[in-house]
mmCIF file with all atom_site columns, C-alpha atoms in Angstrom:
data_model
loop_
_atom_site.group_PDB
_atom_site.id
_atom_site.type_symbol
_atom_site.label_atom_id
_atom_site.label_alt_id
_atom_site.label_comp_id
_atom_site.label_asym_id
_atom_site.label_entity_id
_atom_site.label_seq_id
_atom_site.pdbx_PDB_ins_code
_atom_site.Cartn_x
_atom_site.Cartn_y
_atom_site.Cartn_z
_atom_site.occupancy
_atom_site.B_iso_or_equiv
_atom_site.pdbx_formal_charge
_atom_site.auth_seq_id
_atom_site.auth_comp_id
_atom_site.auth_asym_id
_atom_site.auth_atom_id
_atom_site.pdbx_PDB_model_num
ATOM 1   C CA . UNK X 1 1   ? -125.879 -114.009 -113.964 1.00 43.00 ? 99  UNK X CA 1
ATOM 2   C CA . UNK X 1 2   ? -125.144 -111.196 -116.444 1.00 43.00 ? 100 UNK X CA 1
ATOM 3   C CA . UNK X 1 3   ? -123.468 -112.528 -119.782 1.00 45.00 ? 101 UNK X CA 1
ATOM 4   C CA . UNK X 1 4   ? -120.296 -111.279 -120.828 1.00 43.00 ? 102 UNK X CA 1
ATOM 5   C CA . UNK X 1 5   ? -121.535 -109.639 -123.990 1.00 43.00 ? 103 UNK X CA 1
ATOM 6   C CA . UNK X 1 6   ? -123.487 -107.292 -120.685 1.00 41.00 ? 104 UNK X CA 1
ATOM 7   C CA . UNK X 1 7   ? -120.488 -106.800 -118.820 1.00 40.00 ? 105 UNK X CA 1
ATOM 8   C CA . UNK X 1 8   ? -118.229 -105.413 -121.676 1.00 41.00 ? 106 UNK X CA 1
ATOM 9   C CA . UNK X 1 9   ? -120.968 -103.117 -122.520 1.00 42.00 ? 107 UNK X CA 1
ATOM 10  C CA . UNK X 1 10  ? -120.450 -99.740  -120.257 1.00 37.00 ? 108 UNK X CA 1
ATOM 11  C CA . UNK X 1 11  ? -124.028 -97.872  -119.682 1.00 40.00 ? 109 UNK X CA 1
ATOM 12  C CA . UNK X 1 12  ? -123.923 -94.603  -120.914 1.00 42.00 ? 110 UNK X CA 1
ATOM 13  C CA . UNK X 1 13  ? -126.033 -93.087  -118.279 1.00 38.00 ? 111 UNK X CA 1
ATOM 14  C CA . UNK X 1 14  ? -124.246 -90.661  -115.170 1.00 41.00 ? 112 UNK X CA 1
ATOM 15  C CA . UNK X 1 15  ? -126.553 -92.768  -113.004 1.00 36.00 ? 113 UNK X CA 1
ATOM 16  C CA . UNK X 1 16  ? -126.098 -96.323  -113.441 1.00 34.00 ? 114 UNK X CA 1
ATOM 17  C CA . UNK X 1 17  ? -125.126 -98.211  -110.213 1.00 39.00 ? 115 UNK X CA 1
ATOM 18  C CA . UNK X 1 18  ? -121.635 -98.643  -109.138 1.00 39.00 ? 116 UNK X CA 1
ATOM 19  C CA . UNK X 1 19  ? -121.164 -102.106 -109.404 1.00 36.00 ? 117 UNK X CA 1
ATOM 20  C CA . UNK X 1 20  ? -122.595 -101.919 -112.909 1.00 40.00 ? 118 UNK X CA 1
ATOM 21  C CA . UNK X 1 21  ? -119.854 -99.789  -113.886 1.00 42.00 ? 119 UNK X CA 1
ATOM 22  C CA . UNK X 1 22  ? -116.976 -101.701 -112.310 1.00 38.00 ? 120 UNK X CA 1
ATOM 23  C CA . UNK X 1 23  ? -118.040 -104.807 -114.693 1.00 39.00 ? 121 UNK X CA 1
ATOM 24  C CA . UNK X 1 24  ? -118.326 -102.560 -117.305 1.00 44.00 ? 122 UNK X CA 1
ATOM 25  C CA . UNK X 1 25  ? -115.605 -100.074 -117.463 1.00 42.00 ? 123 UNK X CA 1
ATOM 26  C CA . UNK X 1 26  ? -113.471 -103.252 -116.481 1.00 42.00 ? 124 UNK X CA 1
ATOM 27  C CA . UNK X 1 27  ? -114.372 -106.166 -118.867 1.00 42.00 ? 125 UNK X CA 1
ATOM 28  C CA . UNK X 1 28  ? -110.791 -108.065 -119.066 1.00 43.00 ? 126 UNK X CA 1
ATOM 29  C CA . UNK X 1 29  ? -109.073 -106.542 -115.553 1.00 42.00 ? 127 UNK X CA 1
ATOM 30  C CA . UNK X 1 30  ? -105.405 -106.425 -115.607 1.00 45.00 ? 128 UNK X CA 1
ATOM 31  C CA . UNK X 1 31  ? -103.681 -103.404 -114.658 1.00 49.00 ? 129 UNK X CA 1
ATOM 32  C CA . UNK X 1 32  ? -103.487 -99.894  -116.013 1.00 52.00 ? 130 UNK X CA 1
ATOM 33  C CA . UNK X 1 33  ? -101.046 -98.568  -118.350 1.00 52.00 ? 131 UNK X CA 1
ATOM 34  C CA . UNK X 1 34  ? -98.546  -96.730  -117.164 1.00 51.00 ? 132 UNK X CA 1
ATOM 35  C CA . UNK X 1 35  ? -99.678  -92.883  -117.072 1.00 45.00 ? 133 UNK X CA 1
ATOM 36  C CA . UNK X 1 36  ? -97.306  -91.245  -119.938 1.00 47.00 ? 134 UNK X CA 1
ATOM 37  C CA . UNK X 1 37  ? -98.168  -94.814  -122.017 1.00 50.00 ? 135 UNK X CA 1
ATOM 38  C CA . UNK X 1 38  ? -102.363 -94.428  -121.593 1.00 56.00 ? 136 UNK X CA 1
ATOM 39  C CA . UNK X 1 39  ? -103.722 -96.209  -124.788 1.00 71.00 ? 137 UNK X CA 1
ATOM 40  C CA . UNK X 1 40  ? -107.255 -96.719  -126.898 1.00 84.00 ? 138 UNK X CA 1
ATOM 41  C CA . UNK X 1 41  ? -106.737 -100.153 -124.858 1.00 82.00 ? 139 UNK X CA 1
ATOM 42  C CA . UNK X 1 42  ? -106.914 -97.901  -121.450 1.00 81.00 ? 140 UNK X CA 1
ATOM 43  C CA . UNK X 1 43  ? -109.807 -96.059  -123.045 1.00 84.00 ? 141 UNK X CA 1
ATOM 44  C CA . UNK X 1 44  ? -111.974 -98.918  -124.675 1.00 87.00 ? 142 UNK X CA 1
ATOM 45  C CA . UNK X 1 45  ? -112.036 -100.272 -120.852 1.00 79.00 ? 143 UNK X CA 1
ATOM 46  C CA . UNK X 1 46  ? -113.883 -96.818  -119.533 1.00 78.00 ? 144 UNK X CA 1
ATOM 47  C CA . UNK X 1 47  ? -116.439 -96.265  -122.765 1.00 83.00 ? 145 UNK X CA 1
ATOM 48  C CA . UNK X 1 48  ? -116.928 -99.823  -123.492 1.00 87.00 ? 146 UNK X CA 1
ATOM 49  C CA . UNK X 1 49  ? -117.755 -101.589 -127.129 1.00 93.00 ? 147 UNK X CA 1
ATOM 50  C CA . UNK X 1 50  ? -120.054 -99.456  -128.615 1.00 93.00 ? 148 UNK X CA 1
ATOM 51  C CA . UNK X 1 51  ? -118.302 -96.040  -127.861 1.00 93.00 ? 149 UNK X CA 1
ATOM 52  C CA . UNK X 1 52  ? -114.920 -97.189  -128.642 1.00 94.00 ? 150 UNK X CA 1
ATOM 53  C CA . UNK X 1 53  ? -115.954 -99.400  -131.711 1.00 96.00 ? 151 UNK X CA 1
ATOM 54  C CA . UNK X 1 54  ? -117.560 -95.904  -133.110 1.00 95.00 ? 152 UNK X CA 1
ATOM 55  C CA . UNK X 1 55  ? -114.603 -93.826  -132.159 1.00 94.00 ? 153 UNK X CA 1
ATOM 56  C CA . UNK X 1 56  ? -112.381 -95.936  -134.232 1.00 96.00 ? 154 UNK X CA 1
ATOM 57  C CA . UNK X 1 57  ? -114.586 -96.026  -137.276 1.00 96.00 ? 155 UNK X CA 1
ATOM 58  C CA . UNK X 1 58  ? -115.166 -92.349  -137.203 1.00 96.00 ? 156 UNK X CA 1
ATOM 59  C CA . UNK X 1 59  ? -110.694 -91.816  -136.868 1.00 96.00 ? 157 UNK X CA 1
ATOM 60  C CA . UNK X 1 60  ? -109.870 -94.518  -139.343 1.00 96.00 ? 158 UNK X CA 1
ATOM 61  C CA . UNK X 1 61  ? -112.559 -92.863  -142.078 1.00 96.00 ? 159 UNK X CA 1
ATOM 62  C CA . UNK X 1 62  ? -110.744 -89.715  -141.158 1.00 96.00 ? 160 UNK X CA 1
ATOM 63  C CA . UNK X 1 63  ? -107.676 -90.535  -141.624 1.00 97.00 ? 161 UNK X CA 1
ATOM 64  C CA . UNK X 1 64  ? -107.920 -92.890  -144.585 1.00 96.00 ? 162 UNK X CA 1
ATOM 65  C CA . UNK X 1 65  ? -109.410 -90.003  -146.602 1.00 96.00 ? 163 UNK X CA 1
ATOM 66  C CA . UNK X 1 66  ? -107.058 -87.475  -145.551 1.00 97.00 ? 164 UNK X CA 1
ATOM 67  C CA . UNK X 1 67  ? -104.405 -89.828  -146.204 1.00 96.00 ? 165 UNK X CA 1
ATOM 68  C CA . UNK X 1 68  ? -105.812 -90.732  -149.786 1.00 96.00 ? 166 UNK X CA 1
ATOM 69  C CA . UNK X 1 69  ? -106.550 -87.120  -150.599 1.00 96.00 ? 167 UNK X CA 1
ATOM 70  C CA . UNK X 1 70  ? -102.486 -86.850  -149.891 1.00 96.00 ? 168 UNK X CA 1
ATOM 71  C CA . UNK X 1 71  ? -102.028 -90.030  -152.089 1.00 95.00 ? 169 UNK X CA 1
ATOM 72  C CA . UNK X 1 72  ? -103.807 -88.342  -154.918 1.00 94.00 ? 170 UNK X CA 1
ATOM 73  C CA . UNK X 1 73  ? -102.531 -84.791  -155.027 1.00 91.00 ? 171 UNK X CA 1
ATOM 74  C CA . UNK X 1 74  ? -98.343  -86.350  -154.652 1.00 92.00 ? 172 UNK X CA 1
ATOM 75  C CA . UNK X 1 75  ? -99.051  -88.577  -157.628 1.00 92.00 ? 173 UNK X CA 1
ATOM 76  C CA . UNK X 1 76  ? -99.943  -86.087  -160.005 1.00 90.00 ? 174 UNK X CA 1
ATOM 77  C CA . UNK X 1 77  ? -97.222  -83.708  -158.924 1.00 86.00 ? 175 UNK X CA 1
ATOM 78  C CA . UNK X 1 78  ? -94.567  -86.115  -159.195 1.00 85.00 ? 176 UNK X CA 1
ATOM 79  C CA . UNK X 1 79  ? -95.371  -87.646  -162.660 1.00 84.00 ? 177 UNK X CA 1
ATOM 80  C CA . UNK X 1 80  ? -94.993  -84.092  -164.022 1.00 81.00 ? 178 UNK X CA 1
ATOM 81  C CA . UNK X 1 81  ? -92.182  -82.710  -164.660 1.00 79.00 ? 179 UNK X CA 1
ATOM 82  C CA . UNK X 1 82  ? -91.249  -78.742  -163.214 1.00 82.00 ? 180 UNK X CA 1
ATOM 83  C CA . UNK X 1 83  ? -88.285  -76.375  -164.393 1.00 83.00 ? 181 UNK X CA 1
ATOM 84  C CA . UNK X 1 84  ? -86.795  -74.525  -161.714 1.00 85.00 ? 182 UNK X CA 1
ATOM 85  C CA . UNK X 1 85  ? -85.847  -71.051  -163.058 1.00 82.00 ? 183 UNK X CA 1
ATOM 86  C CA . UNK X 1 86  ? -84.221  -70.107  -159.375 1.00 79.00 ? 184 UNK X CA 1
ATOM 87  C CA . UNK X 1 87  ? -82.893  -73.713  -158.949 1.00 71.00 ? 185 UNK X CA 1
ATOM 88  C CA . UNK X 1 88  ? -79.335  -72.392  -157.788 1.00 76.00 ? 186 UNK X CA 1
ATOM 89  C CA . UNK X 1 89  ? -79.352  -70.897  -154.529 1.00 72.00 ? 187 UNK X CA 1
ATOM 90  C CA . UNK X 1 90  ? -76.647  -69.989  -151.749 1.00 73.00 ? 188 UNK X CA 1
ATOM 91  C CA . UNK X 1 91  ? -76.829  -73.572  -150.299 1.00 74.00 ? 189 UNK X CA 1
ATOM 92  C CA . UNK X 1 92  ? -77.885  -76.041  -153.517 1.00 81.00 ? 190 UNK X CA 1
ATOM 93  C CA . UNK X 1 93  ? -77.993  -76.737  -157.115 1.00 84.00 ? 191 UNK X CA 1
ATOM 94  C CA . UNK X 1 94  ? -80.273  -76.887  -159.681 1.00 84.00 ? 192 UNK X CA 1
ATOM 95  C CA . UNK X 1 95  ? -79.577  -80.193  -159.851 1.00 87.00 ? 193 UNK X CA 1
ATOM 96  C CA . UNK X 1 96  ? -80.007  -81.144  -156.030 1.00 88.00 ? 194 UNK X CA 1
ATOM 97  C CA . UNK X 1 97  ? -82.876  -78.989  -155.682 1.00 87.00 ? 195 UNK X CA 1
ATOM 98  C CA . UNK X 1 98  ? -84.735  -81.783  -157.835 1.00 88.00 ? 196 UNK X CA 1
ATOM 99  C CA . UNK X 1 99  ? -83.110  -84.616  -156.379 1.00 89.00 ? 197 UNK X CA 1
ATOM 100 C CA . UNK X 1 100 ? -84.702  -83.533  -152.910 1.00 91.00 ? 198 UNK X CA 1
ATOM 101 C CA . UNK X 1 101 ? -88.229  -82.780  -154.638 1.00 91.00 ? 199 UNK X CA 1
ATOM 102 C CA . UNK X 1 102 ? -88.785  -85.848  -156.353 1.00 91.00 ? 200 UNK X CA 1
ATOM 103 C CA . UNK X 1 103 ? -87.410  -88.055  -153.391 1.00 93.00 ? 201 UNK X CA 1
ATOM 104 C CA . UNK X 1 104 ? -89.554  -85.791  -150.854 1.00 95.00 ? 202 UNK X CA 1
ATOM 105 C CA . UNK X 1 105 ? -92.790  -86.156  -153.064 1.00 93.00 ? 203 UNK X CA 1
ATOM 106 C CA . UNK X 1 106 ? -92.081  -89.766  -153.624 1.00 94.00 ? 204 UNK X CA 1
ATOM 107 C CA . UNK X 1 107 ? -92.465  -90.292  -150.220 1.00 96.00 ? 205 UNK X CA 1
ATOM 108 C CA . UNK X 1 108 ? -95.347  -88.333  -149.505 1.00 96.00 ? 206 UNK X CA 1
ATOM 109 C CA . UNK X 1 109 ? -96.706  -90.414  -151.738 1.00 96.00 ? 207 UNK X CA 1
ATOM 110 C CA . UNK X 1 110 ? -95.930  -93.633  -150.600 1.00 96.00 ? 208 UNK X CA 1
ATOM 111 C CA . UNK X 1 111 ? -96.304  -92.996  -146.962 1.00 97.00 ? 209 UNK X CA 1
ATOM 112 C CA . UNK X 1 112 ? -99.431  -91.410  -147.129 1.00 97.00 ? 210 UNK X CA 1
ATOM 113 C CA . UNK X 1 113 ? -100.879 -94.778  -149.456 1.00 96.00 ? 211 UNK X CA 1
ATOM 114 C CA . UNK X 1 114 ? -99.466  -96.865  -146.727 1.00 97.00 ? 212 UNK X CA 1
ATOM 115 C CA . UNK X 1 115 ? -101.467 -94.946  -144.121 1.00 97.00 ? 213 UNK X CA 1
ATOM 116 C CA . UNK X 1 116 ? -104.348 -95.689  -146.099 1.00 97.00 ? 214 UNK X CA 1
ATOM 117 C CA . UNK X 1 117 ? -103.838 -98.639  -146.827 1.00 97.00 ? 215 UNK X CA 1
ATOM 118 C CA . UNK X 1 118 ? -103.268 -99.166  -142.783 1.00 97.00 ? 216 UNK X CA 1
ATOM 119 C CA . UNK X 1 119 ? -106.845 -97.487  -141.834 1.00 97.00 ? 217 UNK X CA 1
ATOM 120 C CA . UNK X 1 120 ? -108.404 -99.590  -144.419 1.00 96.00 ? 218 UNK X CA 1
ATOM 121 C CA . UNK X 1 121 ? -106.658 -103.016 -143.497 1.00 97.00 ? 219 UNK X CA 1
ATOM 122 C CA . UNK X 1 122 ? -107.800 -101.785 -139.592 1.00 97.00 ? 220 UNK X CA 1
ATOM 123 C CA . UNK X 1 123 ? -111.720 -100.618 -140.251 1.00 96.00 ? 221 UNK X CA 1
ATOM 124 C CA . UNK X 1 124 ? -112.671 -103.736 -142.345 1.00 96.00 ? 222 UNK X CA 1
ATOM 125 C CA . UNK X 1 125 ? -110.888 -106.116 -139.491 1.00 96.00 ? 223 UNK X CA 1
ATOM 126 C CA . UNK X 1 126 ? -112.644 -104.091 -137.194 1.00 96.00 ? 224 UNK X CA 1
ATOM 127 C CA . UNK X 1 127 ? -116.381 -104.351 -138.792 1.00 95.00 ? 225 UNK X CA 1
ATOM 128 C CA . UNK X 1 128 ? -115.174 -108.180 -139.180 1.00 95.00 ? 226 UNK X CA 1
ATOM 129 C CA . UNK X 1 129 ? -114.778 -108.579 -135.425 1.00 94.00 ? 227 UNK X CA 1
ATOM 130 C CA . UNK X 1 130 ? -118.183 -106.852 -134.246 1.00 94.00 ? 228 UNK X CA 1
ATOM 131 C CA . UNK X 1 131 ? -119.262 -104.389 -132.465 1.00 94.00 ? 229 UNK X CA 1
ATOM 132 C CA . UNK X 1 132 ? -119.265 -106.584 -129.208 1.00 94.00 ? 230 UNK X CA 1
ATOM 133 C CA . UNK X 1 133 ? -116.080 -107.300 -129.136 1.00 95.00 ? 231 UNK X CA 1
ATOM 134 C CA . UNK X 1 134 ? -114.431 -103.290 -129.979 1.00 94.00 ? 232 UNK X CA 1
ATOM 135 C CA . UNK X 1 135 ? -112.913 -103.479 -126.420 1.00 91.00 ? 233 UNK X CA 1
ATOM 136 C CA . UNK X 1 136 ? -111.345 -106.511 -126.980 1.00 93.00 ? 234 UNK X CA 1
ATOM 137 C CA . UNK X 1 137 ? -109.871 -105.646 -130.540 1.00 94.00 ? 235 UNK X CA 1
ATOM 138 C CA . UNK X 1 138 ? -108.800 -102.412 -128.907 1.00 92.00 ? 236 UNK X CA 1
ATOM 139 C CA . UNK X 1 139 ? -106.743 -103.864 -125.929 1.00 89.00 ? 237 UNK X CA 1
ATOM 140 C CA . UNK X 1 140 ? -105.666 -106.819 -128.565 1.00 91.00 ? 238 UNK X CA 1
ATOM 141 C CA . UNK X 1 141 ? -104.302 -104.116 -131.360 1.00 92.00 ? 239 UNK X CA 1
ATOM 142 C CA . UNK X 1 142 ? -103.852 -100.931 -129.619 1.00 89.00 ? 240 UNK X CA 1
ATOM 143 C CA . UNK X 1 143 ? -100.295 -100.797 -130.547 1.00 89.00 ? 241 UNK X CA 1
ATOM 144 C CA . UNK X 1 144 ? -101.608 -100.547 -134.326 1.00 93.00 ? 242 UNK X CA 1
ATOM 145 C CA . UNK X 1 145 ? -104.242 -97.908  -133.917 1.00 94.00 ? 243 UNK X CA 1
ATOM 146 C CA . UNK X 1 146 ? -102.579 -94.433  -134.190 1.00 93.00 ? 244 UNK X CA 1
ATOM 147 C CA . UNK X 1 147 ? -100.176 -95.967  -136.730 1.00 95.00 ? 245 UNK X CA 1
ATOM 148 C CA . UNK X 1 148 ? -102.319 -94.760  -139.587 1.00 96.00 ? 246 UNK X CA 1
ATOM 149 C CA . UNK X 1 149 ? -102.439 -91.165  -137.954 1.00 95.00 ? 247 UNK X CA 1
ATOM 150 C CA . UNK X 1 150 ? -98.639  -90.910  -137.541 1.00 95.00 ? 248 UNK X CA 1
ATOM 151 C CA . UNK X 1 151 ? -97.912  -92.060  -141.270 1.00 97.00 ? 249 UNK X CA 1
ATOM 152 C CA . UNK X 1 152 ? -100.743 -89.437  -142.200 1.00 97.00 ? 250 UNK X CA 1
ATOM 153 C CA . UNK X 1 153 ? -98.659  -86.653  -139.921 1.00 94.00 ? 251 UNK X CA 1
ATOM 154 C CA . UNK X 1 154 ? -95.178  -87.667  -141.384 1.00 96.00 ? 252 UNK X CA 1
ATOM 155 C CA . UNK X 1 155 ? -96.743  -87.773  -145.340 1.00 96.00 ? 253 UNK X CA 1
ATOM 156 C CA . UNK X 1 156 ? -97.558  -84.342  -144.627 1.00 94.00 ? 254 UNK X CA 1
ATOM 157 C CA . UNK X 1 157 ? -94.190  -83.140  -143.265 1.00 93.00 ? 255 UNK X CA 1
ATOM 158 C CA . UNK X 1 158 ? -92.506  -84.503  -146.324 1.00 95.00 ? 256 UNK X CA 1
ATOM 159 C CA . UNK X 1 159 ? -94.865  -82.911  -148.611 1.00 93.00 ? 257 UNK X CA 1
ATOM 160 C CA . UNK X 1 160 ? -94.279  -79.755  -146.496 1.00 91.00 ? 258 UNK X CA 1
ATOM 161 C CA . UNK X 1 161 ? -90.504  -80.075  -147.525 1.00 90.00 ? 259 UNK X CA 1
ATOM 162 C CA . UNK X 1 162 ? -90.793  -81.095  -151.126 1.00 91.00 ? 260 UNK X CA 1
ATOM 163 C CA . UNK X 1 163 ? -93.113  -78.042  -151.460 1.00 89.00 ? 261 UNK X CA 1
ATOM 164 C CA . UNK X 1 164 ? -89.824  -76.087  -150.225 1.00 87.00 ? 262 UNK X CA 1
ATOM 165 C CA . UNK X 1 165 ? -87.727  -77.049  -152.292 1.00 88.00 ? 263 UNK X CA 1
ATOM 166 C CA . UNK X 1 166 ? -90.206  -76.211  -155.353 1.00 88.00 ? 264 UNK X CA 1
ATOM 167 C CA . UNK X 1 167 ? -90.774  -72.668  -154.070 1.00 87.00 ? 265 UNK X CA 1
ATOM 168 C CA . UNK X 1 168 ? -87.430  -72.033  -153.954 1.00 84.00 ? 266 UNK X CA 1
ATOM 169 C CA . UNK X 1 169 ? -86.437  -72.966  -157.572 1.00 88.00 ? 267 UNK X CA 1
ATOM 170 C CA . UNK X 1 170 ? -89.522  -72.034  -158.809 1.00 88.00 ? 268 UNK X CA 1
ATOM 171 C CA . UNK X 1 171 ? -89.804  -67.988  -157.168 1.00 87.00 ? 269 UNK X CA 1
ATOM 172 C CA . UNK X 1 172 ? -87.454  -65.474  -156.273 1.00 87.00 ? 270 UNK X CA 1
ATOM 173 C CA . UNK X 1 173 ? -85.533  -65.838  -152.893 1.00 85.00 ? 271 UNK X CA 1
ATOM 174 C CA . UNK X 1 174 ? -87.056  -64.046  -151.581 1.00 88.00 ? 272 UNK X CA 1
ATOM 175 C CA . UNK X 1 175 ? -90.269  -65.272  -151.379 1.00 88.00 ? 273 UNK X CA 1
ATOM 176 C CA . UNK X 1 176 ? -88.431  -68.568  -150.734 1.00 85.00 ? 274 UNK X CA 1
ATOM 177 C CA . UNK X 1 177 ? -87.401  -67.316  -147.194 1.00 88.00 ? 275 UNK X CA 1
ATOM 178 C CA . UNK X 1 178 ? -90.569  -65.547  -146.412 1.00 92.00 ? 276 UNK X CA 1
ATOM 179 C CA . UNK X 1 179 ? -91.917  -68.928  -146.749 1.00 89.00 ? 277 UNK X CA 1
ATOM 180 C CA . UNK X 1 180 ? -89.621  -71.149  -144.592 1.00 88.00 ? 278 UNK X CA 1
ATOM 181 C CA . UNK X 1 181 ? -90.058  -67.985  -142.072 1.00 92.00 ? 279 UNK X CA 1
ATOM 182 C CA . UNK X 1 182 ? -93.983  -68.420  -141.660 1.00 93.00 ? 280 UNK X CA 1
ATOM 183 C CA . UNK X 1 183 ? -93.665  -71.711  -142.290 1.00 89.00 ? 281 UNK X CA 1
ATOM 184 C CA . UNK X 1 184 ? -91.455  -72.398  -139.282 1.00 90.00 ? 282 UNK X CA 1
ATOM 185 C CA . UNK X 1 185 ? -93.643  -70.227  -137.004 1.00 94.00 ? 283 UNK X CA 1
ATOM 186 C CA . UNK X 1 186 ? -96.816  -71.710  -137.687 1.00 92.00 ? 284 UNK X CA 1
ATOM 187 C CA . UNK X 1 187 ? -95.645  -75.660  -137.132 1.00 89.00 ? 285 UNK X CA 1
ATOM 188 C CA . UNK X 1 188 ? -94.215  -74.199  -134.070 1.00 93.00 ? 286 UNK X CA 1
ATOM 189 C CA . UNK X 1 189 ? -97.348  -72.831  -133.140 1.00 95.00 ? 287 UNK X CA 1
ATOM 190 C CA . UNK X 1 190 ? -98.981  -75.513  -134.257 1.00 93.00 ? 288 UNK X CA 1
ATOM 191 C CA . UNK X 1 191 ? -96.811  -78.083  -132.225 1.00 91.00 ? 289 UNK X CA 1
ATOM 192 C CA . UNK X 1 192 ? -97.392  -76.298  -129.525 1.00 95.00 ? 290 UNK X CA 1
ATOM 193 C CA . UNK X 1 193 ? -101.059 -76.705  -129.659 1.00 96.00 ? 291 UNK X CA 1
ATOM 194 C CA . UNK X 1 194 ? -101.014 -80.244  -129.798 1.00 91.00 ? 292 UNK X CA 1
ATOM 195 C CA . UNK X 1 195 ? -98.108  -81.057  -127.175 1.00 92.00 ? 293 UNK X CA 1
ATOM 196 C CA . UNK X 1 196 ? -100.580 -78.516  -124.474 1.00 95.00 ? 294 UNK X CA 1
ATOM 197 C CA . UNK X 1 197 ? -103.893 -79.969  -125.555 1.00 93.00 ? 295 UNK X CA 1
ATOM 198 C CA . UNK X 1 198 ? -102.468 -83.966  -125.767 1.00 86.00 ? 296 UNK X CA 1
ATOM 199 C CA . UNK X 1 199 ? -101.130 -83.363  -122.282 1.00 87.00 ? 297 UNK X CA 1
ATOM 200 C CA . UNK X 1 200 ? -104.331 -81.925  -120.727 1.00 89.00 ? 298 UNK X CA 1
ATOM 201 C CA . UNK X 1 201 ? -106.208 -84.735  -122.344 1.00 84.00 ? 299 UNK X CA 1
ATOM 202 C CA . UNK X 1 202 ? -104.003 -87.015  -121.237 1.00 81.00 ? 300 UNK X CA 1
ATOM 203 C CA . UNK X 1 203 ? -104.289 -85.917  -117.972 1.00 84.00 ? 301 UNK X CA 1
ATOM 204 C CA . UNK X 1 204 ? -107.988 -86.101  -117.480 1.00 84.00 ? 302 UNK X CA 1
ATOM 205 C CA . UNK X 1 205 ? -107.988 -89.422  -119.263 1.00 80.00 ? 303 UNK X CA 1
ATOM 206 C CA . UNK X 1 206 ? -105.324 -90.585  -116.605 1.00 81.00 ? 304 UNK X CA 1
ATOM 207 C CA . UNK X 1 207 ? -107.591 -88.988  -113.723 1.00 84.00 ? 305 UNK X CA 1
ATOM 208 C CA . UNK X 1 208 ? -110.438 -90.818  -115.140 1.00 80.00 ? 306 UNK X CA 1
ATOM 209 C CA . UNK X 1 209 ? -108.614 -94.339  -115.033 1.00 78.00 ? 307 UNK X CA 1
ATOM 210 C CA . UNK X 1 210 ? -107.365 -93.994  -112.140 1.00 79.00 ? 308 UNK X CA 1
ATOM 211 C CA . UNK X 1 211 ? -110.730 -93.033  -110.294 1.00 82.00 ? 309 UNK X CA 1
ATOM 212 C CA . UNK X 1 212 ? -112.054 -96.357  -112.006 1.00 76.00 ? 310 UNK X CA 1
ATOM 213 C CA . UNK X 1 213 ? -109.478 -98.599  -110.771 1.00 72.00 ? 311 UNK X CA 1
ATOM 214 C CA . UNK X 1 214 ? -109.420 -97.462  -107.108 1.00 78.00 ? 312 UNK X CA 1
ATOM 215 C CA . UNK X 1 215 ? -113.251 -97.432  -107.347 1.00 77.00 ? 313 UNK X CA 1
ATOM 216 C CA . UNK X 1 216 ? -113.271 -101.430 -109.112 1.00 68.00 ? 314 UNK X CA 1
ATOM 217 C CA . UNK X 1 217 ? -110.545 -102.399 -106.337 1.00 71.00 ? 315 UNK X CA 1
ATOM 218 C CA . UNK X 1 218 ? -112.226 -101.250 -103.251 1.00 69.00 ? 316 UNK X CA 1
#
């Protein structure tokens, strides 16, 4: 009888046997997440420990040193102090203008040490569980894993608005609007990139799963 540390572990081959990659691909059963709501925990049961155990790792280093590089870079910019020669435009003060730059830097600093701090508390709990049991941490936490990321993506929009706000005290208005212009095209492009690619991946994920679970329930 194969041991359960052999059934959680999915062979990477195209031609291992069928029943081999029932077990595998389906070490805790249960039923599939619902297709718009597909999670690592969906995931870890197709690629098994070792592939979803270094998947993990490799996004949590990512975005813990993304995240600190953030951490670093808001911290020196808002424990020094900046005159705003064009502080007093059409719509704000002077005065407002670094109200909303120290509370927007503020925050991209304190979000973006809390996503660190999130990746970190994750990858050493992680390493602490094991290798053989990724899958299990995965379906067990899976709700936690792309925390990190979002806190990382919301740092960055705030720094994106505190740097703004210093442009437009800081330069003529000009160049103020040119940048909220290009700005505002390129994280529309940019959205757009990720909402087309997330929903083709999600759809070949959900094709995947699917395949898996009418194949493991025949």
């Amino acid at each position: 009888m194969a041991t359960e540390m052999e059934q959680t572990n999915i062979v990477q081959s195209p031609e291992y046997e069928e029943e081999a990659e029932f077990q595998d691909a389906f070490p805790t059963g249960g039923p599939l997440g619902e297709k718009k709501n597909r999670t690592w925990a969906d995931v870890a049961r197709v690629i098994g420990n070792e592939a979803i155990y270094e998947r993990l790792q490799s996004y949590w280093e990512f975005v813990g040193a993304t995240s600190g590089f953030i951490a670093g870079f808001s911290f020196v910019v808002t424990t020094d102090t900046i005159d705003f020669p064009y502080g007093d435009g059409i719509v704000i003060t002077t005065e407002i203008r670094e109200i909303l730059f120290g509370m927007f830097a503020g925050l991209t600093f304190l979000i973006s040490l809390c996503a660190t701090l999130f990746a970190a508390i994750l990858y050493s709990a992680l390493n602490l569980s094991g290798q053989e049991n990724a899958v299990w941490f995965a379906q067990e936490f899976w709700w936690m894993i792309n925390k990190p990321g979002m806190l990382m993506i919301i740092s960055i929009l705030t720094m994106l608005a505190s740097s703004f706000f210093s442009v437009g005290g800081l330069y003529p208005p000009a160049v103020n609007y040119v940048c909220w212009a290009v700005g505002g095209i390129l994280y529309i492009f940019i959205g757009y990139v990720f909402v087309s690619v997330d929903k083709k991946v999600k759809n070949h994920l959900n094709e995947m799963l699917v395949a898996m679970e009418l194949k493991r329930n025949k």
